[in-house]
mmCIF file of C-alpha atoms and ligand atoms in Angstrom:
data_model
loop_
_atom_site.group_PDB
_atom_site.id
_atom_site.type_symbol
_atom_site.label_atom_id
_atom_site.label_comp_id
_atom_site.label_asym_id
_atom_site.label_seq_id
_atom_site.Cartn_x
_atom_site.Cartn_y
_atom_site.Cartn_z
ATOM 1 C CA MET O 485 4.575 1.259 36.928
ATOM 2 C CA GLU O 486 6.308 -1.308 34.662
ATOM 3 C CA LYS O 487 5.298 -0.714 31.035
ATOM 4 C CA ILE O 488 4.289 -3.491 28.644
ATOM 5 C CA ARG O 489 7.050 -3.708 26.021
ATOM 6 C CA VAL O 490 5.601 -4.471 22.569
ATOM 7 C CA GLY O 491 6.790 -4.986 19.016
ATOM 8 C CA ILE O 492 4.777 -4.665 15.812
ATOM 9 C CA VAL O 493 5.234 -7.365 13.164
ATOM 10 C CA GLY O 494 4.280 -6.191 9.680
ATOM 11 C CA TYR O 495 3.889 -2.560 8.664
ATOM 12 C CA GLY O 496 0.769 -2.152 6.553
ATOM 13 C CA ASN O 497 -2.527 -0.446 7.373
ATOM 14 C CA LEU O 498 -2.910 -2.410 10.598
ATOM 15 C CA GLY O 499 0.719 -1.970 11.679
ATOM 16 C CA LYS O 500 0.436 1.797 11.233
ATOM 17 C CA GLY O 501 -2.833 1.742 13.173
ATOM 18 C CA VAL O 502 -1.206 -0.098 16.079
ATOM 19 C CA GLU O 503 1.644 2.427 16.180
ATOM 20 C CA LEU O 504 -0.941 5.220 16.485
ATOM 21 C CA ALA O 505 -3.144 3.307 18.964
ATOM 22 C CA LEU O 506 -0.189 2.720 21.301
ATOM 23 C CA GLN O 507 0.159 6.493 21.661
ATOM 24 C CA GLN O 508 -3.231 6.480 23.427
ATOM 25 C CA SER O 509 -2.148 3.810 25.951
ATOM 26 C CA PRO O 510 0.632 5.046 28.256
ATOM 27 C CA ASP O 511 0.998 1.609 29.888
ATOM 28 C CA PHE O 512 2.759 0.413 26.720
ATOM 29 C CA GLU O 513 6.252 0.984 25.317
ATOM 30 C CA LEU O 514 6.862 0.324 21.597
ATOM 31 C CA THR O 515 10.303 -1.242 21.177
ATOM 32 C CA GLY O 516 10.241 -1.398 17.395
ATOM 33 C CA ILE O 517 8.608 -2.498 14.149
ATOM 34 C CA PHE O 518 9.657 -5.754 12.472
ATOM 35 C CA THR O 519 9.307 -5.951 8.705
ATOM 36 C CA ARG O 520 10.283 -8.252 5.801
ATOM 37 C CA ARG O 521 11.416 -5.181 3.852
ATOM 38 C CA ALA O 522 14.745 -3.361 4.214
ATOM 39 C CA PRO O 523 14.456 -1.518 7.582
ATOM 40 C CA GLU O 524 16.584 1.390 6.387
ATOM 41 C CA THR O 525 13.991 2.146 3.674
ATOM 42 C CA MET O 526 11.111 2.398 6.172
ATOM 43 C CA GLN O 527 9.702 5.475 7.918
ATOM 44 C CA SER O 528 7.137 5.232 10.726
ATOM 45 C CA VAL O 529 4.019 7.437 10.705
ATOM 46 C CA THR O 530 4.940 8.883 14.119
ATOM 47 C CA GLY O 531 8.454 9.457 12.824
ATOM 48 C CA ASN O 532 10.521 8.044 15.654
ATOM 49 C CA VAL O 533 10.105 4.279 15.871
ATOM 50 C CA PRO O 534 13.029 1.999 14.906
ATOM 51 C CA PHE O 535 12.576 -0.694 12.254
ATOM 52 C CA PHE O 536 14.205 -4.125 12.391
ATOM 53 C CA HIS O 537 14.243 -6.924 9.851
ATOM 54 C CA ILE O 538 11.787 -9.661 10.828
ATOM 55 C CA ASP O 539 14.620 -12.216 10.965
ATOM 56 C CA THR O 540 16.178 -10.344 13.926
ATOM 57 C CA ALA O 541 13.079 -10.799 16.136
ATOM 58 C CA LYS O 542 14.673 -13.776 17.920
ATOM 59 C CA ASP O 543 17.259 -11.353 19.371
ATOM 60 C CA TYR O 544 14.441 -9.630 21.289
ATOM 61 C CA VAL O 545 13.186 -12.668 23.216
ATOM 62 C CA GLY O 546 13.003 -11.558 26.849
ATOM 63 C CA LYS O 547 13.173 -7.884 25.796
ATOM 64 C CA ILE O 548 9.659 -7.663 24.277
ATOM 65 C CA ASP O 549 6.592 -8.784 26.282
ATOM 66 C CA VAL O 550 4.022 -9.003 23.456
ATOM 67 C CA MET O 551 4.394 -9.101 19.666
ATOM 68 C CA ILE O 552 1.397 -7.594 17.841
ATOM 69 C CA LEU O 553 1.077 -9.461 14.532
ATOM 70 C CA CYS O 554 -0.223 -7.207 11.749
ATOM 71 C CA GLY O 555 0.360 -9.343 8.694
ATOM 72 C CA GLY O 556 -2.267 -10.374 6.175
ATOM 73 C CA SER O 557 -4.522 -13.303 7.053
ATOM 74 C CA ALA O 558 -4.497 -14.769 3.552
ATOM 75 C CA THR O 559 -0.816 -15.789 3.615
ATOM 76 C CA ASP O 560 1.228 -14.052 6.345
ATOM 77 C CA ILE O 561 -0.428 -14.909 9.664
ATOM 78 C CA PRO O 562 -0.781 -18.689 9.117
ATOM 79 C CA GLU O 563 3.027 -18.813 9.037
ATOM 80 C CA GLN O 564 3.923 -15.885 11.340
ATOM 81 C CA GLY O 565 1.438 -16.829 14.083
ATOM 82 C CA PRO O 566 3.000 -20.133 15.199
ATOM 83 C CA HIS O 567 6.506 -18.850 14.441
ATOM 84 C CA PHE O 568 6.189 -15.890 16.816
ATOM 85 C CA ALA O 569 4.114 -17.763 19.428
ATOM 86 C CA ALA O 570 7.154 -19.991 19.970
ATOM 87 C CA MET O 571 9.165 -16.920 21.057
ATOM 88 C CA PHE O 572 6.745 -14.326 22.452
ATOM 89 C CA ASN O 573 3.287 -13.623 23.793
ATOM 90 C CA THR O 574 1.349 -12.593 20.689
ATOM 91 C CA VAL O 575 -1.937 -11.079 19.556
ATOM 92 C CA ASP O 576 -3.336 -11.153 16.040
ATOM 93 C CA SER O 577 -6.450 -10.428 13.987
ATOM 94 C CA TYR O 578 -6.483 -13.602 11.884
ATOM 95 C CA ASP O 579 -9.844 -13.533 10.126
ATOM 96 C CA THR O 580 -10.137 -16.485 7.725
ATOM 97 C CA HIS O 581 -13.082 -17.731 9.776
ATOM 98 C CA ALA O 582 -13.254 -21.217 8.207
ATOM 99 C CA LYS O 583 -9.607 -21.875 9.115
ATOM 100 C CA ILE O 584 -9.548 -20.441 12.659
ATOM 101 C CA PRO O 585 -9.762 -23.889 14.377
ATOM 102 C CA GLU O 586 -6.696 -25.215 12.535
ATOM 103 C CA TYR O 587 -4.858 -21.923 13.075
ATOM 104 C CA HIS O 588 -5.738 -22.048 16.791
ATOM 105 C CA ALA O 589 -4.234 -25.538 17.031
ATOM 106 C CA SER O 590 -0.998 -24.515 15.293
ATOM 107 C CA VAL O 591 -0.505 -21.488 17.562
ATOM 108 C CA ASP O 592 -1.596 -23.314 20.729
ATOM 109 C CA GLU O 593 1.043 -26.001 20.240
ATOM 110 C CA LYS O 594 3.916 -23.513 19.950
ATOM 111 C CA ALA O 595 2.653 -21.163 22.675
ATOM 112 C CA LYS O 596 2.166 -23.984 25.180
ATOM 113 C CA GLN O 597 5.541 -25.563 24.388
ATOM 114 C CA ASN O 598 7.212 -22.265 25.311
ATOM 115 C CA GLY O 599 4.951 -20.946 28.089
ATOM 116 C CA ASN O 600 3.622 -18.086 25.942
ATOM 117 C CA THR O 601 0.111 -16.628 25.647
ATOM 118 C CA SER O 602 -1.346 -15.908 22.210
ATOM 119 C CA VAL O 603 -4.686 -14.175 21.734
ATOM 120 C CA ILE O 604 -5.765 -14.993 18.191
ATOM 121 C CA SER O 605 -8.457 -13.724 15.819
ATOM 122 C CA THR O 606 -9.340 -10.533 17.614
ATOM 123 C CA GLY O 607 -10.449 -7.239 16.119
ATOM 124 C CA TRP O 608 -14.087 -6.659 15.273
ATOM 125 C CA ASP O 609 -15.022 -9.641 13.122
ATOM 126 C CA PRO O 610 -13.701 -11.949 14.303
ATOM 127 C CA GLY O 611 -13.451 -10.241 17.669
ATOM 128 C CA LEU O 612 -16.054 -7.898 19.154
ATOM 129 C CA PHE O 613 -18.773 -9.167 16.795
ATOM 130 C CA SER O 614 -17.913 -12.756 17.799
ATOM 131 C CA LEU O 615 -18.281 -11.852 21.476
ATOM 132 C CA ASN O 616 -21.651 -10.222 20.857
ATOM 133 C CA ARG O 617 -22.914 -13.157 18.804
ATOM 134 C CA MET O 618 -21.945 -15.530 21.608
ATOM 135 C CA ILE O 619 -23.333 -13.453 24.494
ATOM 136 C CA ALA O 620 -26.591 -12.754 22.644
ATOM 137 C CA GLU O 621 -27.083 -16.458 21.872
ATOM 138 C CA ALA O 622 -26.381 -17.439 25.498
ATOM 139 C CA ILE O 623 -28.971 -14.911 26.706
ATOM 140 C CA LEU O 624 -31.592 -15.603 24.012
ATOM 141 C CA PRO O 625 -31.187 -19.291 23.083
ATOM 142 C CA VAL O 626 -34.507 -19.137 21.239
ATOM 143 C CA GLY O 627 -33.926 -16.730 18.357
ATOM 144 C CA LYS O 628 -32.026 -15.841 15.168
ATOM 145 C CA GLU O 629 -28.678 -14.043 14.729
ATOM 146 C CA TYR O 630 -27.807 -11.709 11.855
ATOM 147 C CA THR O 631 -24.434 -10.132 11.101
ATOM 148 C CA PHE O 632 -24.198 -7.372 8.495
ATOM 149 C CA TRP O 633 -21.063 -5.515 7.377
ATOM 150 C CA GLY O 634 -20.660 -2.299 5.390
ATOM 151 C CA LYS O 635 -20.815 -0.680 3.074
ATOM 152 C CA GLY O 636 -17.088 -0.531 3.704
ATOM 153 C CA VAL O 637 -13.569 -1.750 2.989
ATOM 154 C CA SER O 638 -12.785 -5.264 4.195
ATOM 155 C CA GLN O 639 -9.067 -5.351 4.879
ATOM 156 C CA GLY O 640 -8.973 -9.157 4.811
ATOM 157 C CA HIS O 641 -10.618 -9.349 1.390
ATOM 158 C CA SER O 642 -8.481 -6.460 0.107
ATOM 159 C CA ASP O 643 -5.330 -8.235 1.351
ATOM 160 C CA ALA O 644 -6.445 -11.443 -0.372
ATOM 161 C CA ILE O 645 -6.866 -9.572 -3.664
ATOM 162 C CA ARG O 646 -3.419 -7.985 -3.374
ATOM 163 C CA ARG O 647 -1.824 -11.458 -3.014
ATOM 164 C CA ILE O 648 -3.013 -12.587 -6.459
ATOM 165 C CA GLU O 649 -0.337 -12.885 -9.165
ATOM 166 C CA GLY O 650 -0.511 -9.871 -11.503
ATOM 167 C CA VAL O 651 -2.258 -7.581 -8.989
ATOM 168 C CA LYS O 652 -0.429 -4.361 -8.120
ATOM 169 C CA GLY O 653 -3.023 -2.995 -5.682
ATOM 170 C CA GLY O 654 -6.680 -3.168 -4.789
ATOM 171 C CA VAL O 655 -9.509 -2.775 -2.329
ATOM 172 C CA GLN O 656 -12.779 -4.635 -1.706
ATOM 173 C CA TYR O 657 -16.026 -3.077 -0.576
ATOM 174 C CA THR O 658 -18.581 -5.206 1.237
ATOM 175 C CA ILE O 659 -22.130 -4.075 0.458
ATOM 176 C CA PRO O 660 -25.126 -5.233 2.497
ATOM 177 C CA MET O 661 -28.322 -6.055 0.572
ATOM 178 C CA GLU O 662 -30.908 -3.399 1.563
ATOM 179 C CA SER O 663 -33.837 -5.801 1.101
ATOM 180 C CA ALA O 664 -32.348 -8.236 3.601
ATOM 181 C CA LEU O 665 -31.657 -5.444 6.069
ATOM 182 C CA GLU O 666 -35.238 -4.189 5.819
ATOM 183 C CA ARG O 667 -36.671 -7.658 6.490
ATOM 184 C CA VAL O 668 -34.444 -8.161 9.556
ATOM 185 C CA ARG O 669 -35.250 -4.748 10.960
ATOM 186 C CA ALA O 670 -38.950 -5.351 10.370
ATOM 187 C CA GLY O 671 -38.646 -8.332 12.698
ATOM 188 C CA GLU O 672 -39.480 -10.888 10.009
ATOM 189 C CA ASP O 673 -36.682 -13.183 11.277
ATOM 190 C CA PRO O 674 -36.014 -14.316 7.671
ATOM 191 C CA GLU O 675 -33.814 -17.218 6.581
ATOM 192 C CA LEU O 676 -31.094 -15.504 4.486
ATOM 193 C CA SER O 677 -28.385 -17.150 2.380
ATOM 194 C CA THR O 678 -24.886 -15.657 2.215
ATOM 195 C CA ARG O 679 -25.682 -14.296 -1.230
ATOM 196 C CA GLU O 680 -28.932 -12.690 -0.007
ATOM 197 C CA LYS O 681 -27.094 -10.697 2.697
ATOM 198 C CA HIS O 682 -24.055 -9.123 0.994
ATOM 199 C CA MET O 683 -22.326 -8.570 -2.339
ATOM 200 C CA ARG O 684 -18.682 -7.722 -2.876
ATOM 201 C CA GLU O 685 -17.213 -5.020 -5.199
ATOM 202 C CA CYS O 686 -13.494 -4.995 -5.989
ATOM 203 C CA PHE O 687 -11.322 -2.254 -7.460
ATOM 204 C CA VAL O 688 -8.072 -3.707 -8.790
ATOM 205 C CA VAL O 689 -4.864 -2.254 -10.253
ATOM 206 C CA ALA O 690 -3.308 -4.874 -12.547
ATOM 207 C CA GLU O 691 0.384 -5.126 -13.308
ATOM 208 C CA ASP O 692 1.272 -4.142 -16.894
ATOM 209 C CA GLY O 693 0.506 -7.054 -19.192
ATOM 210 C CA ALA O 694 -1.281 -9.096 -16.521
ATOM 211 C CA ASP O 695 -4.194 -11.344 -17.576
ATOM 212 C CA LYS O 696 -7.207 -9.381 -16.255
ATOM 213 C CA ASP O 697 -9.712 -12.120 -17.060
ATOM 214 C CA LYS O 698 -7.642 -14.585 -15.052
ATOM 215 C CA ILE O 699 -7.366 -12.149 -12.121
ATOM 216 C CA ALA O 700 -11.145 -11.539 -12.107
ATOM 217 C CA GLU O 701 -11.851 -15.277 -12.219
ATOM 218 C CA THR O 702 -9.332 -15.959 -9.428
ATOM 219 C CA ILE O 703 -11.062 -13.380 -7.220
ATOM 220 C CA LYS O 704 -14.611 -14.571 -7.934
ATOM 221 C CA THR O 705 -13.803 -18.222 -7.234
ATOM 222 C CA MET O 706 -11.576 -17.677 -4.174
ATOM 223 C CA PRO O 707 -12.652 -20.061 -1.375
ATOM 224 C CA ASN O 708 -13.435 -18.571 2.077
ATOM 225 C CA TYR O 709 -13.368 -15.032 0.628
ATOM 226 C CA PHE O 710 -15.484 -14.579 -2.540
ATOM 227 C CA ASP O 711 -16.848 -17.852 -3.941
ATOM 228 C CA GLU O 712 -20.109 -17.674 -1.971
ATOM 229 C CA TYR O 713 -20.902 -14.071 -2.958
ATOM 230 C CA GLU O 714 -21.984 -12.131 -6.016
ATOM 231 C CA THR O 715 -18.695 -10.339 -6.757
ATOM 232 C CA VAL O 716 -18.018 -7.498 -9.204
ATOM 233 C CA VAL O 717 -14.442 -6.696 -10.296
ATOM 234 C CA HIS O 718 -13.427 -3.318 -11.776
ATOM 235 C CA PHE O 719 -9.927 -2.590 -13.107
ATOM 236 C CA ILE O 720 -8.673 0.934 -12.372
ATOM 237 C CA SER O 721 -5.446 2.931 -12.568
ATOM 238 C CA GLU O 722 -2.970 3.284 -9.686
ATOM 239 C CA ASP O 723 -3.793 7.009 -9.492
ATOM 240 C CA GLU O 724 -7.510 6.254 -9.204
ATOM 241 C CA LEU O 725 -6.804 3.775 -6.384
ATOM 242 C CA LYS O 726 -4.814 6.416 -4.511
ATOM 243 C CA THR O 727 -7.293 9.264 -5.041
ATOM 244 C CA GLU O 728 -10.664 7.455 -4.885
ATOM 245 C CA HIS O 729 -10.037 4.566 -2.486
ATOM 246 C CA ALA O 730 -7.510 5.693 0.123
ATOM 247 C CA ARG O 731 -9.864 5.818 3.080
ATOM 248 C CA MET O 732 -10.975 2.565 4.732
ATOM 249 C CA PRO O 733 -14.341 3.191 6.332
ATOM 250 C CA HIS O 734 -16.396 0.228 7.511
ATOM 251 C CA GLY O 735 -18.818 -0.940 10.125
ATOM 252 C CA GLY O 736 -21.800 -3.156 10.615
ATOM 253 C CA PHE O 737 -23.960 -4.733 13.247
ATOM 254 C CA VAL O 738 -24.867 -7.926 15.018
ATOM 255 C CA ILE O 739 -28.567 -8.443 15.752
ATOM 256 C CA ARG O 740 -30.153 -11.245 17.714
ATOM 257 C CA SER O 741 -33.902 -11.367 17.587
ATOM 258 C CA GLY O 742 -35.435 -13.817 20.008
ATOM 259 C CA LYS O 743 -38.115 -14.642 22.522
ATOM 260 C CA SER O 744 -37.899 -15.093 26.280
ATOM 261 C CA GLY O 745 -40.291 -16.086 29.051
ATOM 262 C CA ARG O 746 -43.893 -15.707 28.007
ATOM 263 C CA ASP O 747 -43.167 -15.201 24.306
ATOM 264 C CA SER O 748 -41.740 -11.703 24.893
ATOM 265 C CA LYS O 749 -39.986 -10.410 21.739
ATOM 266 C CA GLN O 750 -36.434 -9.358 22.663
ATOM 267 C CA ILE O 751 -33.878 -7.779 20.295
ATOM 268 C CA ILE O 752 -30.153 -7.339 21.032
ATOM 269 C CA GLU O 753 -28.084 -5.134 18.688
ATOM 270 C CA PHE O 754 -24.387 -4.198 18.656
ATOM 271 C CA SER O 755 -23.162 -1.844 15.955
ATOM 272 C CA LEU O 756 -19.947 -0.174 14.750
ATOM 273 C CA LYS O 757 -19.502 2.908 12.533
ATOM 274 C CA LEU O 758 -15.818 3.189 11.595
ATOM 275 C CA GLN O 759 -14.095 6.009 9.721
ATOM 276 C CA SER O 760 -10.996 3.839 9.735
ATOM 277 C CA ASN O 761 -11.263 0.058 9.845
ATOM 278 C CA PRO O 762 -7.508 -0.468 10.428
ATOM 279 C CA GLU O 763 -7.265 2.118 13.199
ATOM 280 C CA PHE O 764 -10.216 0.627 15.058
ATOM 281 C CA THR O 765 -8.958 -2.923 14.632
ATOM 282 C CA ALA O 766 -5.554 -1.761 15.855
ATOM 283 C CA SER O 767 -7.151 -0.325 19.005
ATOM 284 C CA VAL O 768 -8.757 -3.700 19.709
ATOM 285 C CA LEU O 769 -5.404 -5.437 19.190
ATOM 286 C CA VAL O 770 -3.740 -3.124 21.734
ATOM 287 C CA ALA O 771 -6.385 -3.875 24.383
ATOM 288 C CA TYR O 772 -5.945 -7.615 23.799
ATOM 289 C CA ALA O 773 -2.162 -7.231 23.912
ATOM 290 C CA ARG O 774 -2.670 -5.928 27.472
ATOM 291 C CA ALA O 775 -4.789 -9.015 28.194
ATOM 292 C CA ALA O 776 -2.172 -11.414 26.730
ATOM 293 C CA TYR O 777 0.516 -9.867 28.935
ATOM 294 C CA ARG O 778 -1.632 -10.126 32.086
ATOM 295 C CA LEU O 779 -2.833 -13.667 31.332
ATOM 296 C CA ASN O 780 0.773 -14.762 30.842
ATOM 297 C CA LYS O 781 1.788 -13.215 34.167
ATOM 298 C CA GLU O 782 -0.847 -15.502 35.732
ATOM 299 C CA GLY O 783 0.672 -18.534 33.967
ATOM 300 C CA GLN O 784 -2.151 -18.963 31.446
ATOM 301 C CA SER O 785 -0.224 -20.111 28.336
ATOM 302 C CA GLY O 786 -1.482 -21.319 24.956
ATOM 303 C CA ALA O 787 -3.788 -19.888 22.297
ATOM 304 C CA LYS O 788 -6.840 -17.909 23.476
ATOM 305 C CA THR O 789 -9.799 -16.525 21.566
ATOM 306 C CA VAL O 790 -11.902 -13.556 22.670
ATOM 307 C CA PHE O 791 -14.263 -16.074 24.278
ATOM 308 C CA ASP O 792 -11.479 -17.098 26.703
ATOM 309 C CA VAL O 793 -10.516 -13.606 27.871
ATOM 310 C CA ALA O 794 -12.454 -12.087 30.769
ATOM 311 C CA PRO O 795 -13.268 -8.463 29.818
ATOM 312 C CA ALA O 796 -11.446 -6.952 32.796
ATOM 313 C CA TYR O 797 -8.117 -8.126 31.356
ATOM 314 C CA LEU O 798 -8.586 -5.589 28.520
ATOM 315 C CA SER O 799 -8.673 -2.589 30.821
ATOM 316 C CA PRO O 800 -5.704 -0.814 32.424
ATOM 317 C CA LYS O 801 -7.993 -0.011 35.375
ATOM 318 C CA SER O 802 -8.007 -1.957 38.645
ATOM 319 C CA THR O 803 -11.009 -4.052 39.674
ATOM 320 C CA ALA O 804 -11.892 -1.389 42.251
ATOM 321 C CA GLN O 805 -11.815 1.368 39.616
ATOM 322 C CA LEU O 806 -13.902 -0.714 37.214
ATOM 323 C CA MET O 807 -16.523 -1.397 39.906
ATOM 324 C CA LYS O 808 -16.588 2.270 40.907
ATOM 325 C CA GLU O 809 -16.616 3.787 37.425
ATOM 326 C CA LEU O 810 -18.136 1.338 34.939
ATOM 327 C CA LEU O 811 -20.162 -1.398 36.660
HETATM 328 N N1 LIG L 18 -10.376 -9.396 12.828
HETATM 329 C C1 LIG L 18 -10.706 -8.245 12.290
HETATM 330 O O1 LIG L 18 -11.732 -7.642 12.665
HETATM 331 C C2 LIG L 18 -9.867 -7.611 11.237
HETATM 332 C C3 LIG L 18 -8.775 -8.275 10.703
HETATM 333 N N2 LIG L 18 -7.971 -7.653 9.794
HETATM 334 C C4 LIG L 18 -6.830 -8.403 9.249
HETATM 335 O O2 LIG L 18 -5.693 -7.557 9.173
HETATM 336 C C5 LIG L 18 -4.917 -8.015 8.063
HETATM 337 C C6 LIG L 18 -3.929 -6.963 7.645
HETATM 338 O O3 LIG L 18 -4.611 -5.924 6.974
HETATM 339 P P1 LIG L 18 -3.788 -4.698 6.358
HETATM 340 O O4 LIG L 18 -2.886 -4.132 7.395
HETATM 341 O O5 LIG L 18 -4.782 -3.813 5.707
HETATM 342 O O6 LIG L 18 -2.890 -5.425 5.242
HETATM 343 P P2 LIG L 18 -1.691 -4.765 4.398
HETATM 344 O O7 LIG L 18 -1.737 -5.361 3.044
HETATM 345 O O8 LIG L 18 -1.689 -3.280 4.556
HETATM 346 O O9 LIG L 18 -0.367 -5.330 5.160
HETATM 347 C C7 LIG L 18 -0.141 -6.710 5.261
HETATM 348 C C8 LIG L 18 1.372 -6.917 5.215
HETATM 349 O O10 LIG L 18 1.833 -6.613 3.929
HETATM 350 C C9 LIG L 18 3.119 -5.970 3.993
HETATM 351 N N3 LIG L 18 3.018 -4.690 3.301
HETATM 352 C C10 LIG L 18 2.178 -3.672 3.572
HETATM 353 N N4 LIG L 18 2.360 -2.649 2.718
HETATM 354 C C11 LIG L 18 3.366 -3.031 1.883
HETATM 355 C C12 LIG L 18 4.054 -2.411 0.780
HETATM 356 N N5 LIG L 18 3.724 -1.178 0.393
HETATM 357 N N6 LIG L 18 5.055 -3.095 0.176
HETATM 358 C C13 LIG L 18 5.377 -4.351 0.604
HETATM 359 N N7 LIG L 18 4.774 -4.996 1.615
HETATM 360 C C14 LIG L 18 3.794 -4.336 2.242
HETATM 361 C C15 LIG L 18 3.456 -5.761 5.475
HETATM 362 O O11 LIG L 18 4.431 -6.713 5.893
HETATM 363 P P3 LIG L 18 6.002 -6.304 5.950
HETATM 364 O O12 LIG L 18 6.110 -5.023 6.738
HETATM 365 O O13 LIG L 18 6.657 -7.473 6.614
HETATM 366 O O14 LIG L 18 6.417 -6.111 4.530
HETATM 367 C C16 LIG L 18 2.127 -6.003 6.169
HETATM 368 O O15 LIG L 18 2.252 -6.600 7.429
HETATM 369 C C17 LIG L 18 -5.953 -8.375 7.020
HETATM 370 O O16 LIG L 18 -5.450 -9.380 6.138
HETATM 371 C C18 LIG L 18 -7.107 -8.897 7.854
HETATM 372 O O17 LIG L 18 -7.117 -10.297 7.815
HETATM 373 C C19 LIG L 18 -8.218 -6.360 9.362
HETATM 374 C C20 LIG L 18 -9.310 -5.681 9.853
HETATM 375 C C21 LIG L 18 -10.222 -6.276 10.805
HETATM 376 N N1 LIG L 19 -12.153 -9.072 9.064
HETATM 377 C C1 LIG L 19 -12.810 -7.952 8.406
HETATM 378 C C2 LIG L 19 -13.679 -7.228 9.408
HETATM 379 C C3 LIG L 19 -15.153 -7.472 9.059
HETATM 380 C C4 LIG L 19 -15.500 -6.857 7.721
HETATM 381 C C5 LIG L 19 -15.945 -8.014 6.937
HETATM 382 C C6 LIG L 19 -16.382 -7.922 5.517
HETATM 383 O O1 LIG L 19 -16.494 -6.789 5.018
HETATM 384 O O2 LIG L 19 -16.596 -9.017 4.923
HETATM 385 N N2 LIG L 19 -15.869 -9.100 7.640
HETATM 386 O O3 LIG L 19 -15.416 -8.894 8.885
HETATM 387 C C7 LIG L 19 -11.767 -7.033 7.737
HETATM 388 O O4 LIG L 19 -10.714 -7.600 7.373
HETATM 389 O O5 LIG L 19 -12.019 -5.848 7.542
#
């Protein structure tokens, strides 16, 4: 059977995760990894994948079916998304929630102009959590929805920290407020502000001589990432970052608590427990890359969110197999 030829754009945590995830999906073929760094200095985790400079991607139009965009949402994807959608089918995990509508419009224009299909903002949040929030609300229109993350490493918030002038490295942990969790689980259906649900704790390695007070203030006041949360910033050494904060566990859950029919209390819950946030997100990206390829074959061009993609497009199995094995 014809394999889906893919390229990875951007080789960070997510890019490495996609390279590993593709090894679990034999219907794909990884053509190469596109990076802004010098390709000859790069080494892939699986050891045998070629690197190309990102500027050479245009030479692969017609030779790659889907580009999997693994850049950071803070600054990379807003530019790379439309740029690559003009040339290829794409999939990305853009997660600056407040800016998704404008990002969707920018990608949709380029994808439609060129007959490409771009699945944007997939992963787990946005992505699988979005799907569950939407399905739960459609099923229980009378009710309340709660999303909790962590305790774990948010890659989007960690990426945003690393983009600040004077920052050499860093990670951000999202910590759910236990009191809020207890009230939701007790079925109190409480009204909770952003600040009452989570706090954020950052561990930052500053460049020599950098203004730490300015870095901390930039983090705490950052719109769409930190300004609505209680945020604590610690400055640590590079060694400490490598030894204490290398793993990227995460997880969370979506709960909808509602009533149906004759006042029956109904609760829907979807949860994730992740040893590796990037590897899980990468696995979601690969499934949606399969969907982008199949949607494009059917002539469905433009930008799509997870709400637009019928679940069967994610699976390599035929409709008959799905009905027989999973329905
Ligand atoms: N929707 C969702 O559920 C989720 C979304 N995400 C999104 O994924 C995004 C990417 O996360 P993540 O992979 O952790 O980000 P990274 O910081 O690891 O990588 C982002 C980019 O930075 C560059 N880069 C990485 N490492 C280095 C380095 N050592 N030196 C120079 N450049 C480097 C790479 O580009 P290049 O190779 O071109 O240099 C890479 O594409 C996040 O910003 C987040 O928004 C993440 C998890 C879940
Ligand atoms: N997009 C998130 C995935 C989840 C985690 C999260 C958070 O901790 O704030 N929000 O959404 C990520 O980059 O890890």
